[in-house]
PDB file of C-alpha atoms in Angstrom:
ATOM      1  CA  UNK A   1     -33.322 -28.279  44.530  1.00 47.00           C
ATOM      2  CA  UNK A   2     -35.861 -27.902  42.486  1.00 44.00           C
ATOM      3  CA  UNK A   3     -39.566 -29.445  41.396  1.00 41.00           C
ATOM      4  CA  UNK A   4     -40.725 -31.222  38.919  1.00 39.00           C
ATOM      5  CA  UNK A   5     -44.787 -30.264  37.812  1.00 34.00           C
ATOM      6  CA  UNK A   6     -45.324 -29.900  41.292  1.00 35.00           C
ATOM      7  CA  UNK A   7     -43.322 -32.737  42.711  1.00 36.00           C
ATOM      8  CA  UNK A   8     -39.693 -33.156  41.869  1.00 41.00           C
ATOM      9  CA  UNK A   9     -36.980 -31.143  43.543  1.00 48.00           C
ATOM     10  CA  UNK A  10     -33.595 -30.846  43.446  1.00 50.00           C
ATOM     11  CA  UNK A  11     -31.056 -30.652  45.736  1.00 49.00           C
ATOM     12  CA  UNK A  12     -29.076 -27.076  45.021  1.00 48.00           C
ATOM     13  CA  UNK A  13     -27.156 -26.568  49.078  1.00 39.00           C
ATOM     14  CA  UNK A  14     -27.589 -29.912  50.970  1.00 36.00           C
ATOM     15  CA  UNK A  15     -23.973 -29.505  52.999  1.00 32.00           C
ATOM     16  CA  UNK A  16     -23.826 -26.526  55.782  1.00 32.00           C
ATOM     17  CA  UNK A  17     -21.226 -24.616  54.733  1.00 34.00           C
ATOM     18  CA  UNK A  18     -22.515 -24.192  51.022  1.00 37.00           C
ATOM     19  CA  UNK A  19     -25.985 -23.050  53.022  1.00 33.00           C
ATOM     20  CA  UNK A  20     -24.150 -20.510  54.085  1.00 32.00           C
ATOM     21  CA  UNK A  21     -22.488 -19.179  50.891  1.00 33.00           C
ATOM     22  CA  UNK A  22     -26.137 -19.164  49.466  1.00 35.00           C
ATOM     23  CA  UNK A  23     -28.075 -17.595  52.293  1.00 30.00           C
ATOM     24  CA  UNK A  24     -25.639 -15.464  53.346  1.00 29.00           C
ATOM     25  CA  UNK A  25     -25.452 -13.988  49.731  1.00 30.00           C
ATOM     26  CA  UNK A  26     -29.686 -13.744  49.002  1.00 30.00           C
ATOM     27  CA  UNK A  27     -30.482 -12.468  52.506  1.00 28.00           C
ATOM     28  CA  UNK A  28     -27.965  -9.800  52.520  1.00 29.00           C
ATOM     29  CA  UNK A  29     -29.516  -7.608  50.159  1.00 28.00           C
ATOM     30  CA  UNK A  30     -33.306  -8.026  52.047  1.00 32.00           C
ATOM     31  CA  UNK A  31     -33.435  -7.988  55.598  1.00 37.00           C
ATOM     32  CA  UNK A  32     -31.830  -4.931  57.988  1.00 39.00           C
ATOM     33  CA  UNK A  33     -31.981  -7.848  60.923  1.00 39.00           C
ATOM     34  CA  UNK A  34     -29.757  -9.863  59.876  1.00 44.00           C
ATOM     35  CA  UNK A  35     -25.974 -10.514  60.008  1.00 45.00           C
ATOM     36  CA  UNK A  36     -25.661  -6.782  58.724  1.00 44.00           C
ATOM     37  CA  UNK A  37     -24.535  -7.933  55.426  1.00 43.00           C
ATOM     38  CA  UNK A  38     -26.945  -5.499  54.176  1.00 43.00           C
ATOM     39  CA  UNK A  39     -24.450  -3.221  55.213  1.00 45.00           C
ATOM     40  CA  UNK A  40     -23.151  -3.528  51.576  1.00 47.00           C
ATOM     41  CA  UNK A  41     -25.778  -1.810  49.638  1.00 44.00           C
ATOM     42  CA  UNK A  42     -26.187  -4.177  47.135  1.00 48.00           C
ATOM     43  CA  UNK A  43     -29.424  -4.040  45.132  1.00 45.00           C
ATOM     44  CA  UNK A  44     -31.453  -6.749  44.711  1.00 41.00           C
ATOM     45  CA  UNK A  45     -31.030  -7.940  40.834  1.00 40.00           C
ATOM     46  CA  UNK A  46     -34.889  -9.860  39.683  1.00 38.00           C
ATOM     47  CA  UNK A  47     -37.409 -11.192  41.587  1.00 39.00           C
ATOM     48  CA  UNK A  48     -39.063 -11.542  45.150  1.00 41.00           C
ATOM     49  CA  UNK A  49     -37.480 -14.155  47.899  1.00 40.00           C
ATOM     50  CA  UNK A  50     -39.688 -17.080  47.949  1.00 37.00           C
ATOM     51  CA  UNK A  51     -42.981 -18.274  45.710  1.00 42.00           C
ATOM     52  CA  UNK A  52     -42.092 -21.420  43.386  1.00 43.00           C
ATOM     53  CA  UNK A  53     -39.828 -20.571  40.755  1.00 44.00           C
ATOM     54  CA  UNK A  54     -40.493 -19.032  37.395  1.00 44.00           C
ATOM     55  CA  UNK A  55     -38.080 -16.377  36.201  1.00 44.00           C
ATOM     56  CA  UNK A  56     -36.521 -14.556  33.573  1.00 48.00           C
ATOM     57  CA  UNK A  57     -35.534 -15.063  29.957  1.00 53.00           C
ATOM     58  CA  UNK A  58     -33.823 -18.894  30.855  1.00 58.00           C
ATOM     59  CA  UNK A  59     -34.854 -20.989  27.651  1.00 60.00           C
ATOM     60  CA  UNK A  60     -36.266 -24.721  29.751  1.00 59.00           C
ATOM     61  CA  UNK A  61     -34.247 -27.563  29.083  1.00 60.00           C
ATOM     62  CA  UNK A  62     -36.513 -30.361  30.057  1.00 56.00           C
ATOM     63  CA  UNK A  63     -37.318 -33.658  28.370  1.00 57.00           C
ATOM     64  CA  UNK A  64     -35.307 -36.945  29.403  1.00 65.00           C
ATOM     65  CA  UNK A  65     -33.447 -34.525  31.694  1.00 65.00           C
ATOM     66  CA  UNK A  66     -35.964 -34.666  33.971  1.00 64.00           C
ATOM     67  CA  UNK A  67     -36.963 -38.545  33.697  1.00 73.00           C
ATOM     68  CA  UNK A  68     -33.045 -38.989  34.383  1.00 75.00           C
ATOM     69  CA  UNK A  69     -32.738 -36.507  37.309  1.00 73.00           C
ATOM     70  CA  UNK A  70     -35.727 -38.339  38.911  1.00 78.00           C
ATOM     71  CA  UNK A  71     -33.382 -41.787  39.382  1.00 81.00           C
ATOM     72  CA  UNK A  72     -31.118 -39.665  41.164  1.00 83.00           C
ATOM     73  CA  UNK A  73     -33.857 -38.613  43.653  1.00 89.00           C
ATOM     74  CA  UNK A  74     -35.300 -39.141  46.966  1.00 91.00           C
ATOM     75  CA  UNK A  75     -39.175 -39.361  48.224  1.00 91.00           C
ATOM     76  CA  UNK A  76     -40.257 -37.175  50.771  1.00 94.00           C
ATOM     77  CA  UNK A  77     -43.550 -38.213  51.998  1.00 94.00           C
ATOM     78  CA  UNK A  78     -46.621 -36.200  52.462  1.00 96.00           C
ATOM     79  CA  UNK A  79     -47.297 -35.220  56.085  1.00 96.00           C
ATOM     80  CA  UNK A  80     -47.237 -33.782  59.258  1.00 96.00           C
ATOM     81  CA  UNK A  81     -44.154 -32.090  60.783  1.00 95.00           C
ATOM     82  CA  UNK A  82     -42.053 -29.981  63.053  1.00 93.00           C
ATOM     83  CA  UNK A  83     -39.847 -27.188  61.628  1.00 92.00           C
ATOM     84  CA  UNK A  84     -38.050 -24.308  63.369  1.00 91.00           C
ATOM     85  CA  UNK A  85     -36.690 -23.683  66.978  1.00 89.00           C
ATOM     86  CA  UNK A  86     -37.359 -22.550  70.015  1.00 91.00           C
ATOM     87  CA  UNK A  87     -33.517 -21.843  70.466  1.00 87.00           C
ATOM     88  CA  UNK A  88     -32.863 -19.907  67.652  1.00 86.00           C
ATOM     89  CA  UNK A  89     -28.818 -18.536  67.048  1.00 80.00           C
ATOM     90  CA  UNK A  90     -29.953 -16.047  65.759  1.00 81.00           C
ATOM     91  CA  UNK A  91     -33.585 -14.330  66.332  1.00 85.00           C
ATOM     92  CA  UNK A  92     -33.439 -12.082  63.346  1.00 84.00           C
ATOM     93  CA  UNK A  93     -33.052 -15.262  60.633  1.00 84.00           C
ATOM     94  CA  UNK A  94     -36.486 -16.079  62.082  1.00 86.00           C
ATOM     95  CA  UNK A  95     -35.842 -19.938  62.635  1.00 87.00           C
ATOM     96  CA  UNK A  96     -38.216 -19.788  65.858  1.00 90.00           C
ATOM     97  CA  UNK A  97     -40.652 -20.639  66.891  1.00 93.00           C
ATOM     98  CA  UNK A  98     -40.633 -24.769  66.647  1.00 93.00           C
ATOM     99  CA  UNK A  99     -43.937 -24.791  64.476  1.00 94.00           C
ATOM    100  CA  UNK A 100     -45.934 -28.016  62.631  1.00 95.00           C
ATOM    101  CA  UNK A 101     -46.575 -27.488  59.096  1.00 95.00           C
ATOM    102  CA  UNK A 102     -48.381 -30.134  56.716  1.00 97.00           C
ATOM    103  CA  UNK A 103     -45.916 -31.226  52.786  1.00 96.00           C
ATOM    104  CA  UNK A 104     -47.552 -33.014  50.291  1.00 95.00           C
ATOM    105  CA  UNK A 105     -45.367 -36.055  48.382  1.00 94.00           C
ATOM    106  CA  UNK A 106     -42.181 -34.703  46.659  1.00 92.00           C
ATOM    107  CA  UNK A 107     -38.672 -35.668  45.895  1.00 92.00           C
ATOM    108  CA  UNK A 108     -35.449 -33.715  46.152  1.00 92.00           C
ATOM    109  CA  UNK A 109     -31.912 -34.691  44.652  1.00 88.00           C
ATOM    110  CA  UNK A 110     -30.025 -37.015  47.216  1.00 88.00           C
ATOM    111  CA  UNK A 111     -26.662 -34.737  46.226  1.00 90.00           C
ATOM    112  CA  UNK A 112     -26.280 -30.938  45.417  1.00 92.00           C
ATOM    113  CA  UNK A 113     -25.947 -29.519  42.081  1.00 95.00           C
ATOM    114  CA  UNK A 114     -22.344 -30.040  40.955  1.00 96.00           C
ATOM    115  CA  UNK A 115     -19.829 -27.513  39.427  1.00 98.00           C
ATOM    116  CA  UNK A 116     -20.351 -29.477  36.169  1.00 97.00           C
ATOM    117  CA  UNK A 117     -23.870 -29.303  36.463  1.00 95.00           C
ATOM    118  CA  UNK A 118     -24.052 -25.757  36.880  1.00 98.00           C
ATOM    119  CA  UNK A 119     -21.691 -25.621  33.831  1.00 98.00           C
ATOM    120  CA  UNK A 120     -23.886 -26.769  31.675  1.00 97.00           C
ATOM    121  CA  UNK A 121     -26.519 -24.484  32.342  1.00 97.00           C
ATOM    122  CA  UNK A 122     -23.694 -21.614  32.013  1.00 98.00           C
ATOM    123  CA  UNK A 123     -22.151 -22.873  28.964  1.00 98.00           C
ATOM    124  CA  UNK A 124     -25.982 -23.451  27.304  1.00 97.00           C
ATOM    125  CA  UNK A 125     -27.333 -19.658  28.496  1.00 97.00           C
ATOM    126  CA  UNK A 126     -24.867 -17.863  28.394  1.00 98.00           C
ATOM    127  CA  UNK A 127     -25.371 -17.011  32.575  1.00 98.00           C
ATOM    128  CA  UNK A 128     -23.454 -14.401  34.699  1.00 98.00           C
ATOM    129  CA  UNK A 129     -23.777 -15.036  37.783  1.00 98.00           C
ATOM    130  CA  UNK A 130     -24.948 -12.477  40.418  1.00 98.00           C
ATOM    131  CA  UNK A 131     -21.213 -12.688  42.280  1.00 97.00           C
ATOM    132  CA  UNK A 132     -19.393 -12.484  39.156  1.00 98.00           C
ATOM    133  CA  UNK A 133     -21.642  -9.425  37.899  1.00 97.00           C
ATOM    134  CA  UNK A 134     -21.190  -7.840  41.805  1.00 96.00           C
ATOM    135  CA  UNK A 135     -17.266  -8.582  41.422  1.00 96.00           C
ATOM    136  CA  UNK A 136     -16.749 -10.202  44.926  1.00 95.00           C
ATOM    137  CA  UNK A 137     -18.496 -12.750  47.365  1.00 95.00           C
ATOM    138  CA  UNK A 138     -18.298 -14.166  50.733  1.00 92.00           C
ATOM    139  CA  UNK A 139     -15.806 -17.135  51.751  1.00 94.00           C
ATOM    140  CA  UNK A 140     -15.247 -18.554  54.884  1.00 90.00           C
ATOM    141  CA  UNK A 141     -12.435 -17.214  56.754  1.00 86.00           C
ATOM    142  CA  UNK A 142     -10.328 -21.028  56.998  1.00 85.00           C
ATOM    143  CA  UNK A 143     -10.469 -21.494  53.397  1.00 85.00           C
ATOM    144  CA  UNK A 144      -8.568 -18.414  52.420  1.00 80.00           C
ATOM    145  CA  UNK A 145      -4.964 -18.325  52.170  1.00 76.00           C
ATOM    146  CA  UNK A 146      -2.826 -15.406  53.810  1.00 69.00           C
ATOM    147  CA  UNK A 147      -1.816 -13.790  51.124  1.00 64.00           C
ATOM    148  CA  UNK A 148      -5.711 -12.756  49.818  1.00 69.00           C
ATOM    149  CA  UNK A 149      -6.933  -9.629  50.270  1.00 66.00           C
ATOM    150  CA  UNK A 150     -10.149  -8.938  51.813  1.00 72.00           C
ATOM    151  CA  UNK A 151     -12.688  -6.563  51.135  1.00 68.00           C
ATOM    152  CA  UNK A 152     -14.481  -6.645  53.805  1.00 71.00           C
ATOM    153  CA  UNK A 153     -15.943  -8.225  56.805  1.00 72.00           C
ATOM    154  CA  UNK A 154     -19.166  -8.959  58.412  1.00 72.00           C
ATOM    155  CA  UNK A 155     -20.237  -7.458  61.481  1.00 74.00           C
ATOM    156  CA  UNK A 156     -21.907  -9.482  63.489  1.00 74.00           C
ATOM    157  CA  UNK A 157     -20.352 -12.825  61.120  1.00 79.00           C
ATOM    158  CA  UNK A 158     -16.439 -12.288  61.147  1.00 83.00           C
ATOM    159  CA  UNK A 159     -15.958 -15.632  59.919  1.00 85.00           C
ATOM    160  CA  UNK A 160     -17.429 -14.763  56.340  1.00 88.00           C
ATOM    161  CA  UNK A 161     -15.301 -12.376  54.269  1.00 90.00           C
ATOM    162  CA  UNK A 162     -15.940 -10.425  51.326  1.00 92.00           C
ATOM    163  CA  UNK A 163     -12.977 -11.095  48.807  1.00 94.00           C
ATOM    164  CA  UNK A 164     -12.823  -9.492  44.890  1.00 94.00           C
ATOM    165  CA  UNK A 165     -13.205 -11.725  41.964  1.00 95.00           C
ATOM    166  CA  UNK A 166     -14.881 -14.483  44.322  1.00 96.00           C
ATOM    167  CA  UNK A 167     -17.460 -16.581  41.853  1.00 98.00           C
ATOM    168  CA  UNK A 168     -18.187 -20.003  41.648  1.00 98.00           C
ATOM    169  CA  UNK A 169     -15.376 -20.755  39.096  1.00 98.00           C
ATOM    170  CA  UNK A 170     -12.790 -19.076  41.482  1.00 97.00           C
ATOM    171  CA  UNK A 171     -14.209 -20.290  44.823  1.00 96.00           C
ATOM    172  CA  UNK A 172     -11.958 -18.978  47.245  1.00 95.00           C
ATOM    173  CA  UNK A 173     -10.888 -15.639  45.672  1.00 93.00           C
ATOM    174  CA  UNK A 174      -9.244 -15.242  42.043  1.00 92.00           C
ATOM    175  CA  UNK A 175      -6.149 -17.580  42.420  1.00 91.00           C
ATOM    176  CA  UNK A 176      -8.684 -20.284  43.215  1.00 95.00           C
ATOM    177  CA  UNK A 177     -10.296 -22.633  40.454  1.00 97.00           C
ATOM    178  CA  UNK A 178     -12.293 -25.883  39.866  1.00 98.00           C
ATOM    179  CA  UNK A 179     -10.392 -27.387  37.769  1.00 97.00           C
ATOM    180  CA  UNK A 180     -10.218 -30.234  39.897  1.00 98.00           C
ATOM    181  CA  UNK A 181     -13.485 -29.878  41.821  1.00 98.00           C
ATOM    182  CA  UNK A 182     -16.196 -30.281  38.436  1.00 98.00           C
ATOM    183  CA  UNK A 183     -18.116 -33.024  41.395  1.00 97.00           C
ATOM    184  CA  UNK A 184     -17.965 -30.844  44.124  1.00 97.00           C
ATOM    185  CA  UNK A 185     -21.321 -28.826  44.893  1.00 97.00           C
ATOM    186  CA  UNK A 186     -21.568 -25.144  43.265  1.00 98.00           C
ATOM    187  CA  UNK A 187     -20.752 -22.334  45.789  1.00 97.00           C
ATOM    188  CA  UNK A 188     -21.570 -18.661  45.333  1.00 97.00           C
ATOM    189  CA  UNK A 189     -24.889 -19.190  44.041  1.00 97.00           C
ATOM    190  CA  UNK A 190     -27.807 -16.578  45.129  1.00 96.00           C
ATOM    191  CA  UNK A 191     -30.958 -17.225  45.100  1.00 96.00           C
ATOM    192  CA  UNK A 192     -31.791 -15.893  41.823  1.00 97.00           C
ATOM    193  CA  UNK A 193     -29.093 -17.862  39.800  1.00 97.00           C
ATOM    194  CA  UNK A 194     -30.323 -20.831  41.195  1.00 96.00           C
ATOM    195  CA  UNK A 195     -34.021 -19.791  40.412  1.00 95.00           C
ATOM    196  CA  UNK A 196     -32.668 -19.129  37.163  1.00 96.00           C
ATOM    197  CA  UNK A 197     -30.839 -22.864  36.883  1.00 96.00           C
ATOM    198  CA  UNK A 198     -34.044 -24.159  38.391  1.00 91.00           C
ATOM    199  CA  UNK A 199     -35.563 -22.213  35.056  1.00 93.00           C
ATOM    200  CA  UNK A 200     -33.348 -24.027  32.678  1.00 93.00           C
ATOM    201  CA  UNK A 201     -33.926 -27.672  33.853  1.00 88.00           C
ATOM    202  CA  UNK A 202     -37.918 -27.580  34.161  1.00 85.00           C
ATOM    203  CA  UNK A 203     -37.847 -27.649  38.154  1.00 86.00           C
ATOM    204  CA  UNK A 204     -38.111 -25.656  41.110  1.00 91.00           C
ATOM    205  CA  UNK A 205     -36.693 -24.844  44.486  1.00 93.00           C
ATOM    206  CA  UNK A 206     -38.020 -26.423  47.543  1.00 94.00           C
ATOM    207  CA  UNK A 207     -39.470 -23.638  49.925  1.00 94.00           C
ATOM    208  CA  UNK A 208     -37.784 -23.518  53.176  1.00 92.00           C
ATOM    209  CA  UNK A 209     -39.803 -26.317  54.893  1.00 94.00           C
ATOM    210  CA  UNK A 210     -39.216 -28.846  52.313  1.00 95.00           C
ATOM    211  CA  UNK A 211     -35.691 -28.525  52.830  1.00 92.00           C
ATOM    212  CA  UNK A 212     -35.753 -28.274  56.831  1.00 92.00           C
ATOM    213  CA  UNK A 213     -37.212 -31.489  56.416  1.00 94.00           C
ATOM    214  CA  UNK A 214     -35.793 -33.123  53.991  1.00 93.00           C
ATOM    215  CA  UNK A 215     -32.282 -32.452  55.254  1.00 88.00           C
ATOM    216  CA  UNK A 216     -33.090 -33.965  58.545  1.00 89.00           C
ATOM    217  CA  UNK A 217     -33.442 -37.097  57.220  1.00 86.00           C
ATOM    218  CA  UNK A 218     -36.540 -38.653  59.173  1.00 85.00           C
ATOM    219  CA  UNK A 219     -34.797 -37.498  62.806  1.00 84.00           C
ATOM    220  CA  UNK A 220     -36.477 -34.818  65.182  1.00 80.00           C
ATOM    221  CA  UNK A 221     -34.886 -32.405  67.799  1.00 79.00           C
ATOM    222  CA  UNK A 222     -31.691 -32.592  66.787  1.00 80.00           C
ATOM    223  CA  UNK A 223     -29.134 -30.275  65.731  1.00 79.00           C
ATOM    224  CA  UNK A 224     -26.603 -32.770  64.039  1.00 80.00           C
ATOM    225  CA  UNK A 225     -27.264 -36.303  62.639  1.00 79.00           C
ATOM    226  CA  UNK A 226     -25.464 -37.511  65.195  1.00 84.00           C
ATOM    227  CA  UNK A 227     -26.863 -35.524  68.033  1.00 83.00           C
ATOM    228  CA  UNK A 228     -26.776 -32.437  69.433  1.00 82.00           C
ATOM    229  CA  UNK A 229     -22.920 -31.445  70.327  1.00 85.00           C
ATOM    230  CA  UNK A 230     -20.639 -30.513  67.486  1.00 83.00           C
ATOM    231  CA  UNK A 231     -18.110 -32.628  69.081  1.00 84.00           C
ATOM    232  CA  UNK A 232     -18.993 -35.606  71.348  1.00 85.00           C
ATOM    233  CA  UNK A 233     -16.018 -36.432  73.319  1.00 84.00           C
ATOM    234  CA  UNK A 234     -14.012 -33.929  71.368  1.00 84.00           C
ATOM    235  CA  UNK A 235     -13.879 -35.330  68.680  1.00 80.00           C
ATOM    236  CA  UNK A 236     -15.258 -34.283  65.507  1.00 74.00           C
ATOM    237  CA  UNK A 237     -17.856 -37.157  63.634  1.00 68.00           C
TER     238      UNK A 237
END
């Protein structure tokens, strides 16, 4: 996701579980309340969490790109709204409390940024991605096979494993590709390779209550689209 002047964004992690690959990843190296993925000593690579995105030596690549990404977009419309919780899962990721915050006009990519978007920006640069200098990354437990080794595991989140040679070319480990996925969103992305894509393309990243509200799509107080139980009935939606 990402802005154009001050208005155009683009959407980098619209699905849950690719949230999780990219928070999971940028968090773990900043906060010692968290999921304890800290616990891996990683040092932080460039720049400060949030602000709007300028960074590094990433040559812009702006133009028609732009005008053509805009078609692609959606309108969020200046306002007021109502971010946050006051049932947070977990206290320390500092979702609470429910709180009303005021967004000018701005417009964020209906889908996420593809594998052969992200390509492009790789194949143009010259990029290494923070997981690929690192040497491993986090993937969810039920898309591993048996025979991959894991590194390690999360504390206090079992369900994300650290495996060796995990990127976004070789999503679930190093016998994995995307070969067959180039339209599928890109997955082990931190925060600063996707404020270095945002770099490239002449945009930015939404800040954190853009996307809260942008994601929920015009609805209020509820935890799925379709409600709030995972599985009405039992049965998944």
């Amino acid at each position: 996701m990402f802005y154009y002047t001050k208005m155009t964004v683009l959407n980098f992690y619209k699905v849950q579980m690719l949230i999780g690959y990219f928070f999971l990843y940028v968090n773990a190296v900043q906060d010692n309340s968290n999921c304890q993925c800290n616990k891996l000593n990683r040092q932080l690579l460039f720049s400060p969490r949030e602000k709007y995105c300028t960074v590094n030596n990433i040559k812009s690549n702006t133009n028609n790109v732009i005008e053509e990404k805009i078609k692609k977009m959606v309108k969020i419309n200046a306002g007021t709204y109502f971010i946050g919780t006051d049932n947070p899962v977990f206290v320390a990721d500092g979702e609470g409390p429910k709180r009303e915050i005021v967004l000018d006009n701005f417009y964020i990519d209906k889908f996420e940024v593809s594998n052969k978007e992200f390509m492009m920006f790789v194949k143009a640069t010259d990029y290494i991605t923070e997981a690929e200098n690192f040497g491993d990354s986090f993937v969810f437990e039920g898309l591993l096979t048996q025979t991959t080794k894991v590194n390690k595991v999360v504390s206090q989140a079992p369900w994300w494993l650290l495996v060796k040679q995990t990127s976004w070319q070789h999503p679930e480990g190093p016998n994995s590709n995307i070969t067959f996925r180039m339209e599928h969103p890109v997955i082990h992305v931190s925060w600063n390779d996707a404020v270095a894509y945002c770099n490239w393309i002449g945009m930015r990243l939404p800040t954190e209550a853009e996307w809260e509200v942008a994601c929920r799509g015009g609805l209020s107080d509820r935890l799925y689209p379709w409600g709030n139980k995972l599985m009405p009935k039992n049965q998944h939606k």
